[in-house]
CSV table of C-alpha atoms and ligand atoms in Angstrom, one decimal:
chain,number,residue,atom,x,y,z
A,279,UNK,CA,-31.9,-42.0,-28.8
A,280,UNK,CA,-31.0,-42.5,-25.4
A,281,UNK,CA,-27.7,-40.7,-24.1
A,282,UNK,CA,-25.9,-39.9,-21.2
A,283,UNK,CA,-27.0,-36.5,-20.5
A,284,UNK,CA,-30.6,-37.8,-21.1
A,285,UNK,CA,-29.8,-40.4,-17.7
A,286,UNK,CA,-28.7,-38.0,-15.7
A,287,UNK,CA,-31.0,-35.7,-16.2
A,288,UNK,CA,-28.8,-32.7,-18.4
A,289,UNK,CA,-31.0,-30.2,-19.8
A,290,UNK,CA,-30.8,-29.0,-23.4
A,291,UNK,CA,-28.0,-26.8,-23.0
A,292,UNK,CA,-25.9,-24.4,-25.5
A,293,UNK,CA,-23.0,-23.7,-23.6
A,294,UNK,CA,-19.7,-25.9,-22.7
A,295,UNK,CA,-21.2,-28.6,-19.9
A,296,UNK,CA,-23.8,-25.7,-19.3
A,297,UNK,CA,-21.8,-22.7,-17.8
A,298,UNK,CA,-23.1,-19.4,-17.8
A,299,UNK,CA,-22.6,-17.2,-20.8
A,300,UNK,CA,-20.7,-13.9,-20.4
A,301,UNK,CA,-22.7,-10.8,-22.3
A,302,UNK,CA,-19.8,-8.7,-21.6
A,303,UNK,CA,-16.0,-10.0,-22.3
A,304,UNK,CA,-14.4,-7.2,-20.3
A,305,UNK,CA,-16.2,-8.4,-17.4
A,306,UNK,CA,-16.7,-11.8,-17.5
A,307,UNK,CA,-17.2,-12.2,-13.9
A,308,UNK,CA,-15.2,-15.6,-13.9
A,309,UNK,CA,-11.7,-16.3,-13.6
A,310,UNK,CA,-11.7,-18.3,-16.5
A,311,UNK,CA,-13.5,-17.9,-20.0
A,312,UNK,CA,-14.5,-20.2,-22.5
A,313,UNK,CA,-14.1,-19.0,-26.5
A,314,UNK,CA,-14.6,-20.4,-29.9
A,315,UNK,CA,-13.8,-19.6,-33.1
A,316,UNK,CA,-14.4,-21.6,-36.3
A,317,UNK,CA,-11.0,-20.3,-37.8
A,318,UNK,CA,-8.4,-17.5,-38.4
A,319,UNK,CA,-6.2,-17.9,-41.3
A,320,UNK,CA,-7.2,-20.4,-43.7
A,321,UNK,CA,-5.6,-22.0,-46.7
A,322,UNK,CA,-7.7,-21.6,-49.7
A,323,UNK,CA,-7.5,-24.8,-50.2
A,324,UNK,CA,-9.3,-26.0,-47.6
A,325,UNK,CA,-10.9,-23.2,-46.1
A,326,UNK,CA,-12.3,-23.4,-41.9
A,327,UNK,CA,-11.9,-27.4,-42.2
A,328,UNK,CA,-12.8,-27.4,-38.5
A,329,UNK,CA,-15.4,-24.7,-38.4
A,330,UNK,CA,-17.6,-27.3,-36.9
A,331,UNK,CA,-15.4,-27.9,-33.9
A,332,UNK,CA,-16.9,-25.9,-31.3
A,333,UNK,CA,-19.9,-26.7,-31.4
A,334,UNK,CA,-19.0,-30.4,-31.8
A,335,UNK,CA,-17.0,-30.1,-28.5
A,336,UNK,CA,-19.9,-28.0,-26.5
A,337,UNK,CA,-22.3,-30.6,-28.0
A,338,UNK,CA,-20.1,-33.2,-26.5
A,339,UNK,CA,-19.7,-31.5,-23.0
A,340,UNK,CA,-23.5,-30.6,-22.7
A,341,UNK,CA,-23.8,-34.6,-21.4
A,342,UNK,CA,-21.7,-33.7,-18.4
A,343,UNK,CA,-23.8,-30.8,-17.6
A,344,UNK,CA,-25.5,-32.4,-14.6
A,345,UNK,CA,-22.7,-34.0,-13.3
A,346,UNK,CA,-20.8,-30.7,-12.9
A,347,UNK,CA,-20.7,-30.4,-9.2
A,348,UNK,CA,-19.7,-34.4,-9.1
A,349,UNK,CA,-16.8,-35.3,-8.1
A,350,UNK,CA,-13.6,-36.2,-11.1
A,351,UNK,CA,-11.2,-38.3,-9.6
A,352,UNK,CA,-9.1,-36.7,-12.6
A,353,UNK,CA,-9.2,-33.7,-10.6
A,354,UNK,CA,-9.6,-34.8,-6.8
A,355,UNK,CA,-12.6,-32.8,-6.3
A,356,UNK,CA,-15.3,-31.0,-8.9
A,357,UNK,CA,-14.4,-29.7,-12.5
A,358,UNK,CA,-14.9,-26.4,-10.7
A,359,UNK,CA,-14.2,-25.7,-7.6
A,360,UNK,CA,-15.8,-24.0,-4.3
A,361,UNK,CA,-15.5,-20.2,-5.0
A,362,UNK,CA,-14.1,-20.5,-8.4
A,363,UNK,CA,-16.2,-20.0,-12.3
A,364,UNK,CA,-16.1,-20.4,-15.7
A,365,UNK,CA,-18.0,-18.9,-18.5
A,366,UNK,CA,-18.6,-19.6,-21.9
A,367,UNK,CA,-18.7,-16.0,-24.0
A,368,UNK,CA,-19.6,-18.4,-27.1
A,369,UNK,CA,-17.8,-17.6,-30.2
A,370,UNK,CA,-15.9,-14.9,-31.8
A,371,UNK,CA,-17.2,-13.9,-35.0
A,372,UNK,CA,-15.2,-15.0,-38.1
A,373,UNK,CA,-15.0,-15.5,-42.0
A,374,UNK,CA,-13.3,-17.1,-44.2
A,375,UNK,CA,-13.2,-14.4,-46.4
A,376,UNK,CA,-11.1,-11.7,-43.7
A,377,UNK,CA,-8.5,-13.6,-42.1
A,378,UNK,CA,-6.9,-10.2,-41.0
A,379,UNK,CA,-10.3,-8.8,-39.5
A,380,UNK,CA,-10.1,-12.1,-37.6
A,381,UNK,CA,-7.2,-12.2,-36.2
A,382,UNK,CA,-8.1,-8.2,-34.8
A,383,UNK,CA,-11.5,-9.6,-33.7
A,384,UNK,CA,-9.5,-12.6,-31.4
A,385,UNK,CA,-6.5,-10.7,-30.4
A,386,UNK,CA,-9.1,-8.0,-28.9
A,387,UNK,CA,-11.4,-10.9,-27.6
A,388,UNK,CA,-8.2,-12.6,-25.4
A,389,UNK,CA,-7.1,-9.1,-25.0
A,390,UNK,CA,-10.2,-7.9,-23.0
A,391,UNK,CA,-10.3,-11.0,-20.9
A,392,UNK,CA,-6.8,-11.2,-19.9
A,393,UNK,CA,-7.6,-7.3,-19.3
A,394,UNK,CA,-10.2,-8.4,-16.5
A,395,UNK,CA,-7.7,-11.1,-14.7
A,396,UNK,CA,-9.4,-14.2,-16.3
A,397,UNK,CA,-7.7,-16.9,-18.0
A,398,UNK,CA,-8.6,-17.1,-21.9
A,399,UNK,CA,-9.3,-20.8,-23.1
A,400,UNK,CA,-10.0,-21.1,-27.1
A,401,UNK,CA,-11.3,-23.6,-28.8
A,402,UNK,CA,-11.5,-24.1,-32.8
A,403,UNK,CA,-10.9,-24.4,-35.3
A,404,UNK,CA,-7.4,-24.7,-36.8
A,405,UNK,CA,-4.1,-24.1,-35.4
A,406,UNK,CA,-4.2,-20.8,-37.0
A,407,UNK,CA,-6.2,-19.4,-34.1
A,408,UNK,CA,-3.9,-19.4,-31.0
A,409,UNK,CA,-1.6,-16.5,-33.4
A,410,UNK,CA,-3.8,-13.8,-32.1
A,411,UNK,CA,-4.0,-15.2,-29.1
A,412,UNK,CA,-0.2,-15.2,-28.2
A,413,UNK,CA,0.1,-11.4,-29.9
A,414,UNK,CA,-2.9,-10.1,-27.3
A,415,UNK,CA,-0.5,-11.5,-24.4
A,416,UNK,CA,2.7,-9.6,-25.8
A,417,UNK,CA,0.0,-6.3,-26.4
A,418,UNK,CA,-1.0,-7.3,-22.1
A,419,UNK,CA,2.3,-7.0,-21.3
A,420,UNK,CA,2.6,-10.9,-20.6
A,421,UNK,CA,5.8,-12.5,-20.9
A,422,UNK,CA,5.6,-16.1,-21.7
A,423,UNK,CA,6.7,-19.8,-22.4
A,424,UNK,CA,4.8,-21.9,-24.7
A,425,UNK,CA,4.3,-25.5,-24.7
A,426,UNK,CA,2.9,-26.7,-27.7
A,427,UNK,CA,1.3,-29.9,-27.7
A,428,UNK,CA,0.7,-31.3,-31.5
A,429,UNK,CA,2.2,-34.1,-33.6
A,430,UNK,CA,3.2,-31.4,-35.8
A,431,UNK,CA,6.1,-28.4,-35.3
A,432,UNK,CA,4.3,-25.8,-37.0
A,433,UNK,CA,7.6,-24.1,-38.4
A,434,UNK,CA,6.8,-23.2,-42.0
A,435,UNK,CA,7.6,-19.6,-42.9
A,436,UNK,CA,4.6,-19.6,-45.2
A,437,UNK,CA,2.4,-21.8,-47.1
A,438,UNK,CA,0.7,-20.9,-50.4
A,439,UNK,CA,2.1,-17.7,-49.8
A,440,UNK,CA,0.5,-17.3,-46.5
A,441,UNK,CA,2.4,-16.5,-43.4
A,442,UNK,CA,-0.3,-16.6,-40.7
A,443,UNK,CA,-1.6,-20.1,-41.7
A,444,UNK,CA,-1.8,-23.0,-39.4
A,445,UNK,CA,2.0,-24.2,-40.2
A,446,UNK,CA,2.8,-21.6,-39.4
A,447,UNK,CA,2.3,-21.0,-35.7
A,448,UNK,CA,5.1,-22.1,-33.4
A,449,UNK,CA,7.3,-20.1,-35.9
A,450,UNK,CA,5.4,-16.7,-35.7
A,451,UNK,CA,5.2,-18.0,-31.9
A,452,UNK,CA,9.4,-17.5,-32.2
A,453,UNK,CA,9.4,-14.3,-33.7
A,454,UNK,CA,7.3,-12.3,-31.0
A,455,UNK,CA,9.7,-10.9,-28.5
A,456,UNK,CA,7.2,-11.1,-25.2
A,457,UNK,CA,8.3,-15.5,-26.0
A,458,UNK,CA,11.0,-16.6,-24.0
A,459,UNK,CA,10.9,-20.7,-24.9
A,460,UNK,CA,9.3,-22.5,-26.7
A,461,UNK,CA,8.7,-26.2,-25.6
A,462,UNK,CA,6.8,-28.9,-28.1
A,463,UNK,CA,5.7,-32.2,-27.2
A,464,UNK,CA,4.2,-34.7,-29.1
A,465,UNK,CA,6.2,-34.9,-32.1
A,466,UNK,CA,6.2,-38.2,-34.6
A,467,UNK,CA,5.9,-40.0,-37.5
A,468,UNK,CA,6.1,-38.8,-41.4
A,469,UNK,CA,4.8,-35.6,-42.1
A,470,UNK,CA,5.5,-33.9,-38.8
A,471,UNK,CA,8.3,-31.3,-39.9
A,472,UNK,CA,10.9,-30.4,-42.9
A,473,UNK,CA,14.4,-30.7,-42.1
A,474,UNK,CA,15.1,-27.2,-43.0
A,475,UNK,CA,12.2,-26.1,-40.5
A,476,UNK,CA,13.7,-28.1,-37.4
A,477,UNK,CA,17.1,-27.1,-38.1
A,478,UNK,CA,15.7,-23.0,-37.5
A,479,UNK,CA,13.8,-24.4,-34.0
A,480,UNK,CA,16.6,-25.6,-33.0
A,481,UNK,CA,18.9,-22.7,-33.6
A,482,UNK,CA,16.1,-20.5,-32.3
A,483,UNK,CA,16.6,-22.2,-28.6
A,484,UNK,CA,13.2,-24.8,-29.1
A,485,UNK,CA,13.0,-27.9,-27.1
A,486,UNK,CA,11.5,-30.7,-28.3
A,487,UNK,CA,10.2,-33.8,-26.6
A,488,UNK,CA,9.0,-36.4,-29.3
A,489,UNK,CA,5.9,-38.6,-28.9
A,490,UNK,CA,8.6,-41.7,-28.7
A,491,UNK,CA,10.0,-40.4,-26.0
A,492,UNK,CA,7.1,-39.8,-24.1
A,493,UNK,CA,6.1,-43.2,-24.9
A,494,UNK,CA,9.2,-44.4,-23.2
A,495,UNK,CA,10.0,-42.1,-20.5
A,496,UNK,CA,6.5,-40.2,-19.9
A,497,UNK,CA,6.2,-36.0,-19.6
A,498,UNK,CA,8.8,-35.3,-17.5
A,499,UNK,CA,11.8,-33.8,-19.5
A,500,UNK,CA,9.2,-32.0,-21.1
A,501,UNK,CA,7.9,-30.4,-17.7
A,502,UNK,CA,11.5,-29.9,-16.1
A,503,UNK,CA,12.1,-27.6,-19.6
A,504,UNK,CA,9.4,-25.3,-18.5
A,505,UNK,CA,10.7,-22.5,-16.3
A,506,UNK,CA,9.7,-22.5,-12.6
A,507,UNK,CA,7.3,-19.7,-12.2
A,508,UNK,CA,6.6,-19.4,-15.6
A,509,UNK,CA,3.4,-18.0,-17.4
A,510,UNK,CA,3.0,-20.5,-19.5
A,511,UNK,CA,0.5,-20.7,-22.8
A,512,UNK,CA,-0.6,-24.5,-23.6
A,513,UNK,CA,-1.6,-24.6,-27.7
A,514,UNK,CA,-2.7,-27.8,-27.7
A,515,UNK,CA,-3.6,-29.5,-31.2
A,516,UNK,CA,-5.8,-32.7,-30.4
A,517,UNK,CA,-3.2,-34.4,-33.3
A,518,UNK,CA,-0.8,-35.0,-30.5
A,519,UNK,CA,-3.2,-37.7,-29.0
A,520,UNK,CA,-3.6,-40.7,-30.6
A,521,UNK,CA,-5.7,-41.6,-32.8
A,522,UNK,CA,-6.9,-44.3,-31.4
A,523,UNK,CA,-8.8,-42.2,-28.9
A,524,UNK,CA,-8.7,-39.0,-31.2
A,525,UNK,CA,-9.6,-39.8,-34.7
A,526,UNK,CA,-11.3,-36.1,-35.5
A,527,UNK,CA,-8.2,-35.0,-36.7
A,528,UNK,CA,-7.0,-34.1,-40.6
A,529,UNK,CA,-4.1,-36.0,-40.8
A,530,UNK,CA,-4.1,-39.5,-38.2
A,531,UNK,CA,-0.6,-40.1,-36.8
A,532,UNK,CA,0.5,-43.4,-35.2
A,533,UNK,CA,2.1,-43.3,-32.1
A,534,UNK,CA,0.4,-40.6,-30.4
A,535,UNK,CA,-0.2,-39.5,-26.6
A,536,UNK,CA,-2.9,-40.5,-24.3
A,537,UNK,CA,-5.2,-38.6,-22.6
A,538,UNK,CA,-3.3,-39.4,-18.8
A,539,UNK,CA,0.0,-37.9,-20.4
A,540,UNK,CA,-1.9,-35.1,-21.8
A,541,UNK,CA,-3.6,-34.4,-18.6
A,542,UNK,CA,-0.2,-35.0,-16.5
A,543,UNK,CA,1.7,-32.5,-19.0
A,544,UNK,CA,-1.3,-30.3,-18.4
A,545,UNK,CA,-1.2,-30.6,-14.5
A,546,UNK,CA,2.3,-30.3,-14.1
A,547,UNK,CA,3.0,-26.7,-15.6
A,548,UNK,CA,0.0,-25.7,-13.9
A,549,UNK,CA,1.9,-27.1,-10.5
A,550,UNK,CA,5.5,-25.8,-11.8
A,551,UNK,CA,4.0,-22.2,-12.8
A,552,UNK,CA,1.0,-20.7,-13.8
A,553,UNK,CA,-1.1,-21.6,-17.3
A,554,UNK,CA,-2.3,-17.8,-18.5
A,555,UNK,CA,-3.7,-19.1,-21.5
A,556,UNK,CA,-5.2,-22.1,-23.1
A,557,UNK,CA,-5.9,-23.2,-26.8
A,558,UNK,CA,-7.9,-26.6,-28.3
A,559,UNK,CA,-7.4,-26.5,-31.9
A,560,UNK,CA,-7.6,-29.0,-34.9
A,561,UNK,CA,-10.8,-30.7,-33.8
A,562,UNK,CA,-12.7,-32.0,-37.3
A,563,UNK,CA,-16.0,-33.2,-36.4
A,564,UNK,CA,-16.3,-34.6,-40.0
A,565,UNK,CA,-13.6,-37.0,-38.9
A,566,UNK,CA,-14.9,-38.1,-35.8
A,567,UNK,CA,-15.9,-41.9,-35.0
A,568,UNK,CA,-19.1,-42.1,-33.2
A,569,UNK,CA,-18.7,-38.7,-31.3
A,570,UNK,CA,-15.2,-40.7,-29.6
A,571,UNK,CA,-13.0,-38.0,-30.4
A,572,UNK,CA,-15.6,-35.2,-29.0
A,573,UNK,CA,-15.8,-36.9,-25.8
A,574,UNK,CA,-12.1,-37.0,-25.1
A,575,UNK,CA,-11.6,-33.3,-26.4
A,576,UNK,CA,-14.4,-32.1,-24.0
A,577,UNK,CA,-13.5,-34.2,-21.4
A,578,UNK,CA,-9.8,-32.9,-21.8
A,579,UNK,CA,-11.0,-29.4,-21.9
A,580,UNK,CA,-12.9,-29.9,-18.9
A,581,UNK,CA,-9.9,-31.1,-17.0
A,582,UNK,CA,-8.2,-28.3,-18.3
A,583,UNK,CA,-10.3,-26.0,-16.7
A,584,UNK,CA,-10.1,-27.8,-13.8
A,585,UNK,CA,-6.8,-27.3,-13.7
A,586,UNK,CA,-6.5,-23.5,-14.3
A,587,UNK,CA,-9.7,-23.0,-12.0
A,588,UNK,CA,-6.9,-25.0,-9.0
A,589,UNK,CA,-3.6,-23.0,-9.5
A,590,UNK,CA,-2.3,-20.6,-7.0
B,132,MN,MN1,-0.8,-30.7,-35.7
């Protein structure tokens, strides 16, 4: 079948938009690198339900892989600038069966690229994975702020028992001293918290900025809530877009954000302080409609990177 990689002339590639790989993590020659992991900290009962997402999302991005010295009005210039680099070290080894040998494997993963300089982005998988992420930035010495992108606050204490699951994240997030705020955006509908669960946010100093009112008034309280200078982690679960243009997700909300707001939130921490880490989670290619949803995650992680690769 005839696609746009084929047009413009894309090799086959295996990497994200086809960046170089990085053999060796702790130096990764590039200022930003590119992992995936199929999952963490599953629920038994229903296991790495977006195991296939990074390879759905590199799939995706390998169309753009001739066009990746083009120019992205998105960005003002190309994904990549003059003098900067990305990698993509592929993915970090997980099973289902060892949740805590994965969450050791990706807290030393981020640890040894935050290590060399470089900016960690992860892609996954559920929203179990960016846990070991935010614990190797407390082990680096990193103290940060967190905006949380998702339709969902992630505040459960445990769920089936289990306390490191994907519910549970922004709430683990609040217990690890080296977090100083906690900001979440993209809130809505039924399902997205319990009332007990908001109440602890809220008493635990959380901000949060609802889908409706981003609707109405656009990103902006949820940027002036985000420290100037700030190291600032992004966990981004591609729920808090809408499903109108992102229908890979487990559970489709109403009412979510567009890829501009996204991409404005996105652009405007990176301007107000500096984005040290990066996660894409929640991507379930099983859910996808005619590879729609895989093009706006790889085109948002793309602009992503084009946005760490710019910051001072
Ligand atoms: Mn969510």
């Amino acid at each position: 079948m005839a696609s746009l990689g084929a047009m413009f002339g894309a090799e086959e590639v295996n990497t994200f938009m086809g960046l170089p790989g990085c053999p060796d993590l702790a130096r990764p020659g590039a200022g930003i690198v590119l992992m995936g992991a199929a999952g963490c900290t599953p629920y038994p009962s229903v296991g790495f339900y977006c195991g296939g997402g990074p390879a759905a999302i590199r799939a995706a991005g390998a169309a753009y892989a001739a066009n990746l010295a083009h120019m992205n009005f998105d960005l003002g210039g190309p994904i990549l600038p003059e003098g900067t680099a990305a990698v993509d070290a592929g993915d970090v080894p997980v099973s289902e069966a060892d949740p805590e040998g994965n969450r050791a494997r990706l807290r030393s993963a981020v640890g040894q690229v935050l290590a060399a300089g470089a900016v960690p982005v992860l892609i996954g998988g559920d929203d179990s994975i960016p846990i070991p992420m935010l614990q190797a930035l407390g082990e680096a010495g990193r103290r940060v702020t967190i905006l949380q992108i998702d339709a969902h606050i992630d505040w459960r204490d445990e769920v089936q028992g289990e306390r490191w699951g994907l519910s549970s994240t922004m709430r683990r997030a609040s217990e690890m001293a080296h977090v100083e705020r906690i900001v979440q955006v993209g809130q809505r509908g039924i399902g997205s918290a319990r009332m007990g669960d908001v109440a602890d946010a809220l008493a635990s100093g959380v901000e949060f900025v609802p889908a409706g009112e981003v609707a109405r008034a656009g990103v902006w309280r949820a940027v002036d809530l985000i420290p100037e200078g700030a190291e600032v982690v992004i966990c981004l679960d591609v729920d808090a877009l809408d499903p109108g243009v992102m229908p890979a997700v487990i559970g489709r909300t109403a009412g979510g954000l567009s890829y501009w707001q996204v991409m404005e939130l996105i652009g405007a921490v990176a301007e107000k302080g500096r984005i040290v880490a990066f996660d894409m989670v929640e991507f379930m290619p099983e859910r996808d409609i005619d590879g729609l949803g895989a093009m706006v995650a790889a085109q948002l992680l793309a602009g992503a990177m084009g946005v760490i690769a710019r910051q001072g």
